[in-house]
Short mmCIF file of C-alpha atoms in Angstrom, two decimals:
data_model
loop_
_atom_site.label_atom_id
_atom_site.label_comp_id
_atom_site.label_asym_id
_atom_site.label_seq_id
_atom_site.Cartn_x
_atom_site.Cartn_y
_atom_site.Cartn_z
CA UNK A 1145 -66.21 -192.26 122.95
CA UNK A 1146 -65.40 -188.94 122.83
CA UNK A 1147 -67.09 -185.94 121.01
CA UNK A 1148 -64.65 -185.88 118.04
CA UNK A 1149 -64.41 -189.56 117.57
CA UNK A 1150 -66.53 -192.38 116.46
CA UNK A 1151 -66.13 -196.31 117.69
CA UNK A 1152 -66.37 -199.28 115.45
CA UNK A 1153 -64.71 -202.83 116.28
CA UNK A 1154 -61.89 -204.29 114.37
CA UNK A 1155 -61.67 -208.17 113.05
CA UNK A 1156 -59.72 -208.79 116.52
CA UNK A 1157 -62.39 -207.33 118.56
CA UNK A 1158 -60.09 -204.21 119.38
CA UNK A 1159 -62.21 -200.93 119.44
CA UNK A 1160 -61.11 -198.62 116.38
CA UNK A 1161 -61.93 -194.87 116.79
CA UNK A 1162 -62.61 -192.54 113.73
CA UNK A 1163 -59.97 -189.49 114.26
CA UNK A 1164 -62.14 -186.40 113.15
CA UNK A 1165 -58.91 -184.18 113.37
CA UNK A 1166 -57.47 -186.65 110.70
CA UNK A 1167 -60.33 -186.53 108.88
CA UNK A 1168 -60.54 -182.83 108.61
CA UNK A 1169 -57.07 -182.42 107.86
CA UNK A 1170 -56.71 -184.78 104.86
CA UNK A 1171 -60.37 -184.14 103.89
CA UNK A 1172 -59.46 -180.36 103.70
CA UNK A 1173 -56.04 -180.74 101.62
CA UNK A 1174 -58.12 -182.82 98.82
CA UNK A 1175 -60.70 -180.24 98.81
CA UNK A 1176 -58.08 -177.35 98.42
CA UNK A 1177 -56.63 -179.55 95.71
CA UNK A 1178 -59.83 -179.24 93.65
CA UNK A 1179 -59.19 -175.27 93.54
CA UNK A 1180 -56.00 -176.66 90.99
CA UNK A 1181 -58.16 -175.53 87.77
CA UNK A 1182 -58.38 -172.00 88.75
CA UNK A 1183 -54.81 -171.75 89.49
CA UNK A 1184 -53.45 -173.31 86.72
CA UNK A 1185 -50.08 -171.95 85.03
CA UNK A 1186 -47.43 -174.35 83.29
CA UNK A 1187 -44.56 -173.10 85.75
CA UNK A 1188 -46.84 -174.03 88.72
CA UNK A 1189 -47.50 -177.19 87.11
CA UNK A 1190 -43.76 -177.59 86.60
CA UNK A 1191 -43.19 -176.67 90.45
CA UNK A 1192 -45.66 -179.82 91.25
CA UNK A 1193 -43.68 -182.40 89.22
CA UNK A 1194 -40.35 -181.32 90.52
CA UNK A 1195 -41.54 -181.38 94.41
CA UNK A 1196 -43.22 -184.68 93.58
CA UNK A 1197 -39.98 -185.89 92.26
CA UNK A 1198 -37.73 -184.29 95.11
CA UNK A 1199 -39.95 -184.74 98.21
CA UNK A 1200 -41.14 -188.24 96.90
CA UNK A 1201 -38.25 -190.06 95.21
CA UNK A 1202 -35.33 -188.31 97.37
CA UNK A 1203 -37.21 -187.46 100.44
CA UNK A 1204 -39.39 -190.61 100.99
CA UNK A 1205 -38.34 -193.43 98.71
CA UNK A 1206 -34.80 -192.92 98.97
CA UNK A 1207 -34.47 -191.05 102.01
CA UNK A 1208 -36.98 -192.61 104.64
CA UNK A 1209 -37.34 -195.79 103.16
CA UNK A 1210 -34.18 -197.11 101.76
CA UNK A 1211 -31.75 -195.09 103.69
CA UNK A 1212 -33.25 -195.03 107.12
CA UNK A 1213 -35.59 -197.63 107.21
CA UNK A 1214 -33.55 -200.54 105.48
CA UNK A 1215 -30.15 -198.82 105.92
CA UNK A 1216 -29.53 -200.46 102.55
CA UNK A 1217 -26.61 -197.73 101.57
CA UNK A 1218 -24.99 -194.99 104.02
CA UNK A 1219 -23.99 -191.36 103.57
CA UNK A 1220 -22.43 -188.79 105.58
CA UNK A 1221 -24.44 -187.92 108.85
CA UNK A 1222 -24.81 -183.97 107.64
CA UNK A 1223 -26.28 -185.21 104.02
CA UNK A 1224 -28.63 -187.86 105.83
CA UNK A 1225 -30.06 -184.99 107.82
CA UNK A 1226 -30.59 -183.06 104.83
CA UNK A 1227 -32.33 -185.97 102.92
CA UNK A 1228 -34.41 -186.71 105.99
CA UNK A 1229 -35.43 -183.10 105.92
CA UNK A 1230 -36.53 -183.36 102.81
CA UNK A 1231 -38.62 -186.58 103.29
CA UNK A 1232 -40.27 -184.48 106.24
CA UNK A 1233 -41.59 -181.78 103.90
CA UNK A 1234 -43.18 -184.60 102.14
CA UNK A 1235 -46.09 -184.10 104.70
CA UNK A 1236 -46.02 -187.81 105.45
CA UNK A 1237 -45.02 -187.60 109.14
CA UNK A 1238 -41.46 -187.52 111.07
CA UNK A 1239 -38.75 -189.77 110.32
CA UNK A 1240 -39.20 -191.84 113.43
CA UNK A 1241 -43.00 -192.51 113.05
CA UNK A 1242 -42.63 -193.41 109.15
CA UNK A 1243 -39.66 -195.56 109.70
CA UNK A 1244 -40.97 -197.46 112.59
CA UNK A 1245 -44.39 -197.93 110.65
CA UNK A 1246 -42.53 -199.48 107.93
CA UNK A 1247 -40.41 -201.90 109.86
CA UNK A 1248 -43.46 -203.16 111.54
CA UNK A 1249 -44.87 -203.69 108.01
CA UNK A 1250 -42.04 -205.86 107.17
CA UNK A 1251 -41.77 -207.93 110.36
CA UNK A 1252 -45.51 -208.67 110.24
CA UNK A 1253 -46.48 -208.26 106.79
CA UNK A 1254 -50.53 -208.74 106.33
CA UNK A 1255 -50.97 -209.28 109.72
CA UNK A 1256 -54.24 -207.68 110.74
CA UNK A 1257 -53.32 -206.29 114.11
CA UNK A 1258 -49.60 -205.96 113.79
CA UNK A 1259 -49.23 -204.54 110.43
CA UNK A 1260 -49.87 -200.56 110.33
CA UNK A 1261 -51.65 -200.88 106.83
CA UNK A 1262 -52.16 -204.55 106.43
CA UNK A 1263 -53.69 -205.53 103.31
CA UNK A 1264 -55.45 -208.14 104.75
CA UNK A 1265 -58.03 -205.52 106.07
CA UNK A 1266 -58.73 -204.51 102.47
CA UNK A 1267 -57.75 -202.26 99.53
CA UNK A 1268 -59.03 -199.13 101.51
CA UNK A 1269 -57.73 -200.18 104.82
CA UNK A 1270 -54.25 -200.06 103.65
CA UNK A 1271 -54.57 -197.41 101.27
CA UNK A 1272 -55.57 -194.60 103.74
CA UNK A 1273 -58.50 -195.66 106.11
CA UNK A 1274 -55.42 -196.70 108.96
CA UNK A 1275 -54.61 -193.05 108.98
CA UNK A 1276 -58.11 -192.17 109.45
CA UNK A 1277 -58.50 -194.85 112.43
CA UNK A 1278 -55.12 -194.35 113.81
CA UNK A 1279 -54.06 -197.17 116.51
CA UNK A 1280 -52.21 -195.94 119.57
CA UNK A 1281 -49.26 -198.58 119.14
CA UNK A 1282 -48.93 -197.14 115.63
CA UNK A 1283 -49.22 -193.19 116.20
CA UNK A 1284 -47.97 -192.77 119.59
CA UNK A 1285 -44.06 -191.98 119.99
CA UNK A 1286 -43.70 -193.73 123.24
CA UNK A 1287 -44.87 -196.71 121.50
CA UNK A 1288 -43.46 -196.66 118.14
CA UNK A 1289 -40.23 -195.47 118.56
CA UNK A 1290 -39.23 -198.79 120.03
CA UNK A 1291 -38.97 -199.83 116.21
CA UNK A 1292 -36.63 -197.18 115.33
CA UNK A 1293 -34.11 -196.63 118.36
CA UNK A 1294 -31.33 -196.13 115.92
CA UNK A 1295 -33.36 -192.49 115.09
CA UNK A 1296 -35.08 -192.31 118.49
CA UNK A 1297 -31.66 -191.65 119.90
CA UNK A 1298 -30.79 -188.81 117.68
CA UNK A 1299 -31.92 -185.31 118.93
CA UNK A 1300 -32.45 -183.96 115.48
CA UNK A 1301 -34.75 -186.88 114.36
CA UNK A 1302 -36.92 -186.30 117.57
CA UNK A 1303 -36.98 -182.81 116.57
CA UNK A 1304 -38.12 -183.47 113.25
CA UNK A 1305 -40.57 -186.11 114.14
CA UNK A 1306 -42.31 -183.49 116.36
CA UNK A 1307 -42.04 -180.48 113.95
CA UNK A 1308 -42.45 -181.83 110.67
CA UNK A 1309 -45.40 -180.24 109.96
CA UNK A 1310 -43.83 -176.60 110.50
CA UNK A 1311 -41.73 -177.11 107.74
CA UNK A 1312 -44.57 -176.64 105.44
CA UNK A 1313 -44.75 -172.70 106.34
CA UNK A 1314 -41.46 -172.00 105.06
CA UNK A 1315 -42.10 -174.18 101.67
CA UNK A 1316 -45.53 -172.54 101.70
CA UNK A 1317 -43.83 -168.94 101.96
CA UNK A 1318 -41.07 -170.20 99.23
CA UNK A 1319 -43.86 -170.95 96.77
CA UNK A 1320 -45.64 -167.88 97.23
CA UNK A 1321 -42.69 -165.82 96.87
CA UNK A 1322 -41.73 -167.87 93.77
CA UNK A 1323 -45.04 -167.90 91.91
CA UNK A 1324 -48.10 -166.72 94.15
CA UNK A 1325 -50.88 -168.70 95.07
CA UNK A 1326 -50.67 -170.88 92.12
CA UNK A 1327 -47.63 -172.03 93.38
CA UNK A 1328 -48.91 -172.91 96.60
CA UNK A 1329 -51.81 -174.71 95.24
CA UNK A 1330 -50.09 -176.49 93.00
CA UNK A 1331 -46.60 -177.07 94.64
CA UNK A 1332 -47.67 -177.87 98.21
CA UNK A 1333 -51.51 -178.88 98.02
CA UNK A 1334 -52.08 -180.70 94.97
CA UNK A 1335 -48.57 -181.95 95.12
CA UNK A 1336 -49.31 -183.57 98.67
CA UNK A 1337 -52.42 -185.15 97.61
CA UNK A 1338 -50.89 -186.91 94.78
CA UNK A 1339 -47.99 -187.77 96.46
CA UNK A 1340 -50.05 -189.25 99.49
CA UNK A 1341 -51.74 -191.34 96.67
CA UNK A 1342 -48.67 -192.66 95.14
CA UNK A 1343 -47.17 -193.71 98.31
CA UNK A 1344 -50.43 -195.43 99.63
CA UNK A 1345 -50.87 -197.24 96.47
CA UNK A 1346 -48.21 -199.25 97.62
CA UNK A 1347 -49.29 -200.07 100.78
CA UNK A 1348 -52.62 -201.25 98.62
CA UNK A 1349 -52.41 -201.75 95.23
CA UNK A 1350 -49.16 -203.63 95.11
CA UNK A 1351 -50.31 -206.25 97.75
CA UNK A 1352 -53.74 -206.72 95.59
CA UNK A 1353 -52.27 -206.98 91.95
CA UNK A 1354 -49.31 -207.37 89.90
CA UNK A 1355 -46.90 -210.11 89.08
CA UNK A 1356 -44.13 -212.20 91.38
CA UNK A 1357 -40.59 -212.52 90.59
CA UNK A 1358 -40.08 -214.10 94.19
CA UNK A 1359 -42.32 -216.78 96.04
CA UNK A 1360 -42.50 -214.97 99.41
CA UNK A 1361 -45.03 -215.92 102.38
CA UNK A 1362 -46.94 -212.18 101.64
CA UNK A 1363 -49.14 -210.99 98.73
CA UNK A 1364 -46.24 -208.28 97.68
CA UNK A 1365 -46.74 -207.94 94.01
CA UNK A 1366 -44.52 -206.03 91.23
CA UNK A 1367 -46.68 -203.17 90.05
CA UNK A 1368 -45.64 -201.28 86.90
CA UNK A 1369 -47.91 -198.29 87.24
CA UNK A 1370 -47.11 -198.05 90.78
CA UNK A 1371 -43.55 -198.15 90.56
CA UNK A 1372 -43.71 -195.30 88.02
CA UNK A 1373 -45.85 -193.13 90.21
CA UNK A 1374 -43.01 -193.93 93.04
CA UNK A 1375 -39.88 -193.99 91.35
CA UNK A 1376 -39.46 -197.47 91.35
CA UNK A 1377 -41.19 -198.44 94.62
CA UNK A 1378 -43.80 -200.37 92.92
CA UNK A 1379 -41.44 -203.41 92.23
CA UNK A 1380 -42.44 -204.34 95.85
CA UNK A 1381 -42.19 -208.14 95.56
CA UNK A 1382 -38.58 -207.85 94.82
CA UNK A 1383 -38.42 -205.46 97.73
CA UNK A 1384 -40.11 -207.88 100.04
CA UNK A 1385 -37.85 -210.70 99.02
CA UNK A 1386 -34.57 -208.68 99.85
CA UNK A 1387 -35.81 -205.41 101.75
CA UNK A 1388 -32.31 -204.69 102.52
CA UNK A 1389 -31.14 -204.29 98.92
CA UNK A 1390 -30.86 -200.77 97.63
CA UNK A 1391 -32.17 -201.38 94.35
CA UNK A 1392 -35.79 -202.19 93.71
CA UNK A 1393 -36.02 -202.69 89.98
CA UNK A 1394 -34.19 -205.77 89.29
CA UNK A 1395 -34.79 -206.54 85.57
CA UNK A 1396 -33.70 -204.43 82.83
CA UNK A 1397 -36.96 -202.83 82.17
CA UNK A 1398 -37.91 -202.30 85.85
CA UNK A 1399 -37.44 -198.35 85.74
CA UNK A 1400 -36.32 -197.70 89.30
CA UNK A 1401 -35.70 -194.08 89.30
CA UNK A 1402 -34.55 -193.84 92.94
CA UNK A 1403 -31.93 -196.32 92.20
CA UNK A 1404 -30.43 -193.65 89.89
CA UNK A 1405 -30.11 -191.12 92.27
CA UNK A 1406 -28.44 -193.72 94.58
CA UNK A 1407 -25.82 -194.42 91.75
CA UNK A 1408 -25.38 -190.78 91.38
CA UNK A 1409 -24.80 -190.52 95.17
CA UNK A 1410 -22.31 -193.72 94.95
CA UNK A 1411 -20.17 -191.99 92.00
CA UNK A 1412 -19.67 -188.85 93.82
CA UNK A 1413 -18.00 -190.85 96.64
CA UNK A 1414 -21.43 -189.98 98.87
CA UNK A 1415 -22.92 -193.41 99.06
CA UNK A 1416 -21.24 -196.30 100.46
CA UNK A 1417 -21.89 -199.86 101.80
CA UNK A 1418 -24.66 -200.04 99.18
CA UNK A 1419 -26.28 -203.27 99.66
CA UNK A 1420 -26.77 -204.97 95.97
CA UNK A 1421 -28.97 -208.01 95.01
CA UNK A 1422 -27.46 -211.52 95.77
CA UNK A 1423 -25.76 -212.53 93.14
CA UNK A 1424 -27.65 -215.59 92.18
CA UNK A 1425 -30.93 -213.76 92.39
CA UNK A 1426 -29.83 -211.05 90.26
CA UNK A 1427 -28.67 -213.37 87.61
CA UNK A 1428 -32.13 -215.39 87.61
CA UNK A 1429 -33.53 -211.90 86.84
#
């Protein structure tokens, strides 16, 4: 045990260590978000909403998730780099880290030891405690990168994985130039907190409650409010049944904003080899 950690034990008997650097980091951002009422302006709120969509839907959902993790469609490499950089601005880790963790989630869904955010460990573990008790196999690049060798071979993705935190500096300076501290608090701090919990709800809530369109071996569910918060990712049972399909919402009323963006790219000729739902499953829905 070190001076900045506290030790406990997992269900499998392996030690877990509370990482105080992570606790202070996430705790500080949450505390700073409480300043929002004193810095309110409608334009700052608009900036936060816009960046929640841009960094969340385009960067994380479309970029990190459907494009890089599952390769459910292809775009030209320069555009792929731009989208991945937008994802890195979301403050959810570098692309190799994010992609490798999600691929392990699909390979070992709800396995208490092999799924980084296994819902079998309970709501709060899958929601955020996995970040506060980081396990080396999920957080050390030399270990996790083997699950994303396609990205690990790319020099730009290696750089982005190491330097994603530095991208917050130009983002913060841009927001300050546009609207002062209110834009920084809303567009960077409050946006990050809301986007974190939006994304984390897919790891936690959609493995706890909702409906199932497909009988799969895990506990994934379709959850409408999580889908609204995450631009379509909340149709999680659909996704676990067919993870490489670019479309998450299959029924007409399953709103999937990220899929709309993919359709725009396809119409413009920028998205190729878009993986669609199997005809038999799509017609059943």
